[in-house]
Each structure stands twice: as C-alpha cells, then as structure tokens.
PDB file of C-alpha atoms in Angstrom:
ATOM      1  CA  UNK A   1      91.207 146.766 102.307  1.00 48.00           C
ATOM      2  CA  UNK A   2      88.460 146.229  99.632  1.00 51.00           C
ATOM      3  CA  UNK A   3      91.577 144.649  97.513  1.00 55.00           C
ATOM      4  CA  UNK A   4      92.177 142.041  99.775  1.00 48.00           C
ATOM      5  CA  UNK A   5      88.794 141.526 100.897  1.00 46.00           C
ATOM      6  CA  UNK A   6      88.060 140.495  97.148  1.00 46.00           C
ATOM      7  CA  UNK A   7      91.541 138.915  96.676  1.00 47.00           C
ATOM      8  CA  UNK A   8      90.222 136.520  99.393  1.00 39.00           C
ATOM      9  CA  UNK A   9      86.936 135.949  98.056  1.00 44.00           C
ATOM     10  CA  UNK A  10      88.805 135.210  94.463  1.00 47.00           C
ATOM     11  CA  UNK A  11      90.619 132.245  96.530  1.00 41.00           C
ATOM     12  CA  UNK A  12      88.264 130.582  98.910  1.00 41.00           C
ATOM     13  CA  UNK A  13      86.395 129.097  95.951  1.00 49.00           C
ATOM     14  CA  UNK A  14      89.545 127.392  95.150  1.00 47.00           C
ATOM     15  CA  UNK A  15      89.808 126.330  98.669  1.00 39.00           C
ATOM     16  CA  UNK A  16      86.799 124.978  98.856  1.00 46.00           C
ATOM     17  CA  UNK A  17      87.030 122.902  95.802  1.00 50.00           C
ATOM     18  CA  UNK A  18      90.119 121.134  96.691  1.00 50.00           C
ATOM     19  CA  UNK A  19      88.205 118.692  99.488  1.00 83.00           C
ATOM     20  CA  UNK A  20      86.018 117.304  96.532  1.00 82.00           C
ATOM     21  CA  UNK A  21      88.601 116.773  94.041  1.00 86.00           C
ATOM     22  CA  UNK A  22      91.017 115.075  96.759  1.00 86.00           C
ATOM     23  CA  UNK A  23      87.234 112.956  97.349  1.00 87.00           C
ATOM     24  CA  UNK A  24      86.828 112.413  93.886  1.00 91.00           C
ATOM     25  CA  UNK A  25      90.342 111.282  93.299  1.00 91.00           C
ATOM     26  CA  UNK A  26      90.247 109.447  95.688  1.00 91.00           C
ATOM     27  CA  UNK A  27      87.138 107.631  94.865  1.00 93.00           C
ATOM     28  CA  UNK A  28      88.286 107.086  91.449  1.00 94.00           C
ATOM     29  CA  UNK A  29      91.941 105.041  92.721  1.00 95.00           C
ATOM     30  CA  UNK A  30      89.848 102.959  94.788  1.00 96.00           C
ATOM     31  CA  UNK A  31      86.884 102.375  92.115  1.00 96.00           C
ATOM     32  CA  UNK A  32      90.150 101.489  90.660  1.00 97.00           C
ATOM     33  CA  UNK A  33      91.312  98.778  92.443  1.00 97.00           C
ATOM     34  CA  UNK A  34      87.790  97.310  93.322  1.00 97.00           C
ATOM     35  CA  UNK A  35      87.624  96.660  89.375  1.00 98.00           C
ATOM     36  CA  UNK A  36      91.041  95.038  89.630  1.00 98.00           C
ATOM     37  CA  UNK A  37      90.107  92.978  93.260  1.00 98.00           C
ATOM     38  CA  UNK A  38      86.234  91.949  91.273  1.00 97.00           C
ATOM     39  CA  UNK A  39      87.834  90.936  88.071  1.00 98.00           C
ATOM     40  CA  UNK A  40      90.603  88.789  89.908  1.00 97.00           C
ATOM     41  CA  UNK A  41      88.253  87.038  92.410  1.00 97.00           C
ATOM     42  CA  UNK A  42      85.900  86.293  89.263  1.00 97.00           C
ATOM     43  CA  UNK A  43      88.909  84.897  87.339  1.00 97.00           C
ATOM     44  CA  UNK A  44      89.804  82.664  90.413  1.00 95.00           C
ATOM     45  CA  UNK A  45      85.943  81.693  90.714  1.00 97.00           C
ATOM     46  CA  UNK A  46      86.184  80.816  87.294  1.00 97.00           C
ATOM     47  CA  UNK A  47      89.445  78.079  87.423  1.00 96.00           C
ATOM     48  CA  UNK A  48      88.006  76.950  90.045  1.00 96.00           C
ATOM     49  CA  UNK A  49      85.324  76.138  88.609  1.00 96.00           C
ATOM     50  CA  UNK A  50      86.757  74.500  85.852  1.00 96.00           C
ATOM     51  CA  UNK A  51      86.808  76.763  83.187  1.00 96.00           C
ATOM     52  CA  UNK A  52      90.521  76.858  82.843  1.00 92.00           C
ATOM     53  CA  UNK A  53      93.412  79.871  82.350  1.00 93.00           C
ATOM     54  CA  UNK A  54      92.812  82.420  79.691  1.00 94.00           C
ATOM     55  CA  UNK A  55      95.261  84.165  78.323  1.00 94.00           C
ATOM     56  CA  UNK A  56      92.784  87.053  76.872  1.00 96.00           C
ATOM     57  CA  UNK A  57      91.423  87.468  80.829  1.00 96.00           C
ATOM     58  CA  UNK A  58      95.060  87.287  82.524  1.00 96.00           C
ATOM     59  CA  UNK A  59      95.874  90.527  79.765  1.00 97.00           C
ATOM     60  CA  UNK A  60      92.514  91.984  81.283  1.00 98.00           C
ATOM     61  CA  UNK A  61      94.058  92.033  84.570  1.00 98.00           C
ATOM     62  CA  UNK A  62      97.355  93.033  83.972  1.00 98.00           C
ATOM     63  CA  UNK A  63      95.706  95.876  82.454  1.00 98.00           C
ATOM     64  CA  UNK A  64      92.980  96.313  85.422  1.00 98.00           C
ATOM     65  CA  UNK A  65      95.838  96.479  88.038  1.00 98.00           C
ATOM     66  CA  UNK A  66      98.367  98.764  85.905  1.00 98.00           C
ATOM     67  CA  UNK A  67      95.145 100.950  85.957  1.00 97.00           C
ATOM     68  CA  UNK A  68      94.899 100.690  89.722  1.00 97.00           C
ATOM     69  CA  UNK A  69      98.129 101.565  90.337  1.00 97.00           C
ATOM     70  CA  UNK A  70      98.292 104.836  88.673  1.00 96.00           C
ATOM     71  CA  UNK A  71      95.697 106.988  90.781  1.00 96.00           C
ATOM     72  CA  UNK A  72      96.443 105.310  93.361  1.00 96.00           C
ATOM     73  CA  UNK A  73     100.111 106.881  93.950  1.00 95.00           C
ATOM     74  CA  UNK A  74      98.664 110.200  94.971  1.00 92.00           C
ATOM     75  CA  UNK A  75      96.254 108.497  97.731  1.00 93.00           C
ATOM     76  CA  UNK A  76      98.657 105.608  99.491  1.00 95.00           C
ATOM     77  CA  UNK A  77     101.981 104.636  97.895  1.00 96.00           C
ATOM     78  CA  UNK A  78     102.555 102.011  98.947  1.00 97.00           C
ATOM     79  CA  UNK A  79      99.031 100.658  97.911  1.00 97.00           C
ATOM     80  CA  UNK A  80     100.559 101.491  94.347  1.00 97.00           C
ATOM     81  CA  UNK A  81     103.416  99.823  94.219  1.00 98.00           C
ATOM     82  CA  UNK A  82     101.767  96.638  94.896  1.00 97.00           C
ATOM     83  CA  UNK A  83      98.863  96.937  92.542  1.00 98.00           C
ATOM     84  CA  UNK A  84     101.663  97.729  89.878  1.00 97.00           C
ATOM     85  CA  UNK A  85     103.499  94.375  91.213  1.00 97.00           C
ATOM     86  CA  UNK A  86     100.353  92.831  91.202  1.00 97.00           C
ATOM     87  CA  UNK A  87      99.945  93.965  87.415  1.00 97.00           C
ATOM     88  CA  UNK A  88     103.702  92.272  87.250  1.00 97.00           C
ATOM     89  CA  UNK A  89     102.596  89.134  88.670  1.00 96.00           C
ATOM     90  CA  UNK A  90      99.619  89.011  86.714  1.00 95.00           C
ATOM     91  CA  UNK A  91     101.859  89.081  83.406  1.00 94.00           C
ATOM     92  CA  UNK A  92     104.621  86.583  84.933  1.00 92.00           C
ATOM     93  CA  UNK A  93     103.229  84.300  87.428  1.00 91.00           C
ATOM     94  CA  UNK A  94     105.032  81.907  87.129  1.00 90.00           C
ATOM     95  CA  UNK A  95     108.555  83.787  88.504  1.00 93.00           C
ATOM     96  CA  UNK A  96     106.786  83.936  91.937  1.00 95.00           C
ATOM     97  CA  UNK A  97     106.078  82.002  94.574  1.00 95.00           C
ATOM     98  CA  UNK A  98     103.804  82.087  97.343  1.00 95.00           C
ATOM     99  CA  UNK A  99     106.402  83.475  99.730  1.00 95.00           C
ATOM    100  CA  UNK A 100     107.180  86.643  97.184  1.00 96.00           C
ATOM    101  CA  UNK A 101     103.688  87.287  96.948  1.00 96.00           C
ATOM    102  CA  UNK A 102     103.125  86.865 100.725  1.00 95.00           C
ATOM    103  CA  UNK A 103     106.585  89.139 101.240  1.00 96.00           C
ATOM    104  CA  UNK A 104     105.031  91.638  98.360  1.00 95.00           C
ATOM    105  CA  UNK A 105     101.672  91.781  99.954  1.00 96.00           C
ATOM    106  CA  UNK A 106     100.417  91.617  96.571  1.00 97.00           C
ATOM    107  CA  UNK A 107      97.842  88.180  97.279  1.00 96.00           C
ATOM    108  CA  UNK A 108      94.530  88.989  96.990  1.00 95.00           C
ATOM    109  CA  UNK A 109      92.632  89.095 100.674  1.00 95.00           C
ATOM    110  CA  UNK A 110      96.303  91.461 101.554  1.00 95.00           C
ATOM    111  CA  UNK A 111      95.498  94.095  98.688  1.00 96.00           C
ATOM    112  CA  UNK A 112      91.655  94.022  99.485  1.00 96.00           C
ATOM    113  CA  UNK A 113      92.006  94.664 103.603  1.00 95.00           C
ATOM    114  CA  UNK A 114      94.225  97.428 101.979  1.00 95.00           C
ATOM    115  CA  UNK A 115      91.550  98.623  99.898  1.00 95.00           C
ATOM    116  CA  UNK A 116      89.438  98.627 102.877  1.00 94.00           C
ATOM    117  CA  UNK A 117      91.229 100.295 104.846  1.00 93.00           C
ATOM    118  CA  UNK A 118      91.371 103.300 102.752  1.00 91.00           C
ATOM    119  CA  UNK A 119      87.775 102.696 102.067  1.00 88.00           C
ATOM    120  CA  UNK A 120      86.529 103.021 105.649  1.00 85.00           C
ATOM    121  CA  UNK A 121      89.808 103.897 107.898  1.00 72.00           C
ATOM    122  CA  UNK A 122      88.070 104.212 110.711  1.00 70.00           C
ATOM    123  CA  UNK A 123      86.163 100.322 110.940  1.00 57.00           C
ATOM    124  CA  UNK A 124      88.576  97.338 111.437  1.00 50.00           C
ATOM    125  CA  UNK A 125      89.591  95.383 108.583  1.00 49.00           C
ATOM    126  CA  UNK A 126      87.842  92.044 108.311  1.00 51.00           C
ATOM    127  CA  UNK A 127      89.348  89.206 108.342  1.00 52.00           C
ATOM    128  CA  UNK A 128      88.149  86.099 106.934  1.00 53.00           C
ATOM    129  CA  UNK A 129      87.941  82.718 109.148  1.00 43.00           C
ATOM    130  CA  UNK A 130      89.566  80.609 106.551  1.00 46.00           C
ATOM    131  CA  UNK A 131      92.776  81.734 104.896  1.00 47.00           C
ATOM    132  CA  UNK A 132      91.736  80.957 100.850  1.00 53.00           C
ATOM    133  CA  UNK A 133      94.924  80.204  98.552  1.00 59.00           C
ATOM    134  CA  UNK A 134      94.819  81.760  95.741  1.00 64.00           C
ATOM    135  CA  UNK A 135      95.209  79.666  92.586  1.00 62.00           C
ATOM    136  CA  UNK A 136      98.327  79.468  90.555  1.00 60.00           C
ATOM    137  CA  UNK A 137      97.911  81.023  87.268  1.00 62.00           C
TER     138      UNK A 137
END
C-alpha cells in the first residue's frame, strides 16, 4: 500500500504541471500570432499612409506568420494552417485574389476574430461596423 501511495504522490506533480504548460503553450501560439496580426496592421497603416511596399518588412512577416503557425498546430489547427497560408501569401501576393483570401480565411479582421476567439472563448467575437480592405501588397 505504502508503494502505491508514494507511486501516486511521484505522479500527481506531473499532473499538476500539465495545466500550466498547456497555459503557457498556449499563451506563447497566440503571443504568436498577435506579433504577426500587430506587425501586419502596422505594415498596412504604413502604405496607407504613404510610405510605400518594403520588401525587407513583407520578409518580416512572412517570417512573423511562419512563426505563428508553428505553436499554433498543437492549440487549433486549423488556426495554423492559415497563419502558414498567410505566411504564403505574404511571400506571393500577388497569386491571390481577394476571393482566395476570403475562401482561405487568411484576411486580416478573419485571422484576428480567430485569435480572439481562442483568446477569450467564452465573449463574442467583435465585429467591426465597417468591413476595411486590406491593401494589395
């Protein structure tokens, strides 16, 4: 009896640590993707703006949302496969249109009520009064 008694005790620490490191890997895909979302959002701010494409900044996010992806398969598959197609789109935007990335759900304000949904499952995902189109690269 004292054998399993202390067989158990050797496990339960295990079990206990395996709700923060699901937590923490979780909170690292989606620190993840916020990066990607920011960066993206702050490169469309910027053409708007004026400032023009970059090619140095569209390698940053091809990077940021091959990053994404990767953590991100063990949390919501899906959500992975479009931040990888998203990294795809980043590198070659020019081979889709709007109704691939609409059919991908890889434009922006799609992947971010994604993110927030995994962020906060339980609130409802906003959604914004004016549809914004996202610039061509």
């Amino acid at each position: 009896m004292s054998e399993i008694i202390g067989g158990l005790f050797g496990v339960v620490p295990n079990l206990l640590a395996l709700p923060k490191e699901r937590r923490e890997l979780r909170d690292n895909a989606l620190r993840e993707i916020l990066v990607a979302l920011d960066e993206t959002y702050l490169y469309y701010r910027d053409i708007e703006r004026g400032k023009g494409r970059s090619d140095d900044r569209e390698a940053l996010l091809v990077r940021y949302w091959s990053a994404a992806a990767i953590p991100m398969r063990h949390i919501d598959r899906d959500l992975a496969q479009r931040c990888d197609q998203k990294a795809e789109y980043c590198l070659n935007p020019d081979t889709y249109d709007a109704d691939a990335v609409k059919e991908l759900g890889i434009g922006l304000e799609s992947v971010r009520n994604a993110y927030r949904t995994l962020l906060n499952p339980r609130s409802l995902v906003h959604k914004p009064s004016a549809v914004r189109r996202e610039p061509r690269l």
